[in-house]
Amino acid sequence: GAGVSQSPSNKVTEKGKDVELRCDPISGHTALYWYRQSLGQGLEFLIYFQGNSAPDKSGLPSDRFSAERTGGSVSTLTIQRTQQEDSAVYLCASSRGQSTGELFFGEGSRLTVL
Amino acid sequence: GENVEQHPSTLSVQEGDSAVIKCTYSDSASNYFPWYKQELGKRPQLIIDIRSNVGEKKDQRIAVTLNKTAKHFSLHITETQPEDSAVYFCAASPTSGTYKYIFGTGTRLKVLA
């Protein structure tokens, strides 16, 4: 596609429910990142995928968070047993990988946990 | 791991004045330092970046300086315009191994007309 696509754009859920957020990166980009942006806050690193290498999960805040990337393309971020503090915008980004370079961000998925 | 600190958190300048945003980083392995601009309700976009083999880079009204010894880098915007109003994020990443970009907490720049 023309850019990084994320879905859903908005998600409202009840505390304790599980949610899945999807990211479709730019075709051919081997690196994929998930960041969390709380209201008025910075970009908090969550997880990074590079090709077929093991992902860097060092930013995941708890074991309720997990992510996978199937076939080196689409990624899903799963939050189990959601808490109110999980409310934020979840941003996905992709890059050509193999070296540093521009990150292309999606529009984000806004999660609200009631 | 890497930690990036960014100051100030908010900055107001008069149109036409200059704006400076500063960042410090902790990991000496970081060699790539991009700056992203996020307009209200939009996605962050790269505006300029610098690698550790240079001390300064300019692109029209925007410039970035890097002091690797002191582990700090700065964004300079000259002749500010209302459309420069946005949140600016600095970031740091190593250029080998894991290309994990760690971002600063952002600076909300407001250019007053």
mmCIF file of C-alpha atoms in Angstrom, chain A residues 1-6 23-33 69 72-75 92-95 104:
data_model
loop_
_atom_site.group_PDB
_atom_site.id
_atom_site.type_symbol
_atom_site.label_atom_id
_atom_site.label_comp_id
_atom_site.label_asym_id
_atom_site.label_seq_id
_atom_site.Cartn_x
_atom_site.Cartn_y
_atom_site.Cartn_z
ATOM 1 C CA GLY A 1 0.000 0.000 0.000
ATOM 2 C CA ALA A 2 0.904 3.641 -0.092
ATOM 3 C CA GLY A 3 1.600 3.879 3.617
ATOM 4 C CA VAL A 4 1.424 2.110 6.948
ATOM 5 C CA SER A 5 -2.123 1.078 7.693
ATOM 6 C CA GLN A 6 -3.484 0.480 11.192
ATOM 7 C CA CYS A 23 -0.572 -3.010 11.529
ATOM 8 C CA ASP A 24 0.042 -3.453 7.813
ATOM 9 C CA PRO A 25 3.481 -2.001 6.979
ATOM 10 C CA ILE A 26 4.711 -0.580 3.712
ATOM 11 C CA SER A 27 5.375 -3.374 1.244
ATOM 12 C CA GLY A 28 9.020 -4.424 1.288
ATOM 13 C CA HIS A 29 9.810 -2.881 4.649
ATOM 14 C CA THR A 30 11.550 -5.440 6.801
ATOM 15 C CA ALA A 31 11.507 -3.534 10.093
ATOM 16 C CA LEU A 32 8.328 -2.928 12.094
ATOM 17 C CA TYR A 33 7.923 -1.062 15.357
ATOM 18 C CA ARG A 69 4.400 -10.592 12.905
ATOM 19 C CA GLY A 72 7.311 -10.835 7.785
ATOM 20 C CA SER A 73 4.485 -8.447 7.000
ATOM 21 C CA VAL A 74 1.329 -7.795 9.034
ATOM 22 C CA SER A 75 1.720 -7.423 12.789
ATOM 23 C CA CYS A 92 3.012 1.325 14.330
ATOM 24 C CA ALA A 93 5.946 2.259 12.109
ATOM 25 C CA SER A 94 7.938 0.491 9.452
ATOM 26 C CA SER A 95 11.270 1.089 7.763
ATOM 27 C CA PHE A 104 7.040 5.682 8.423
#
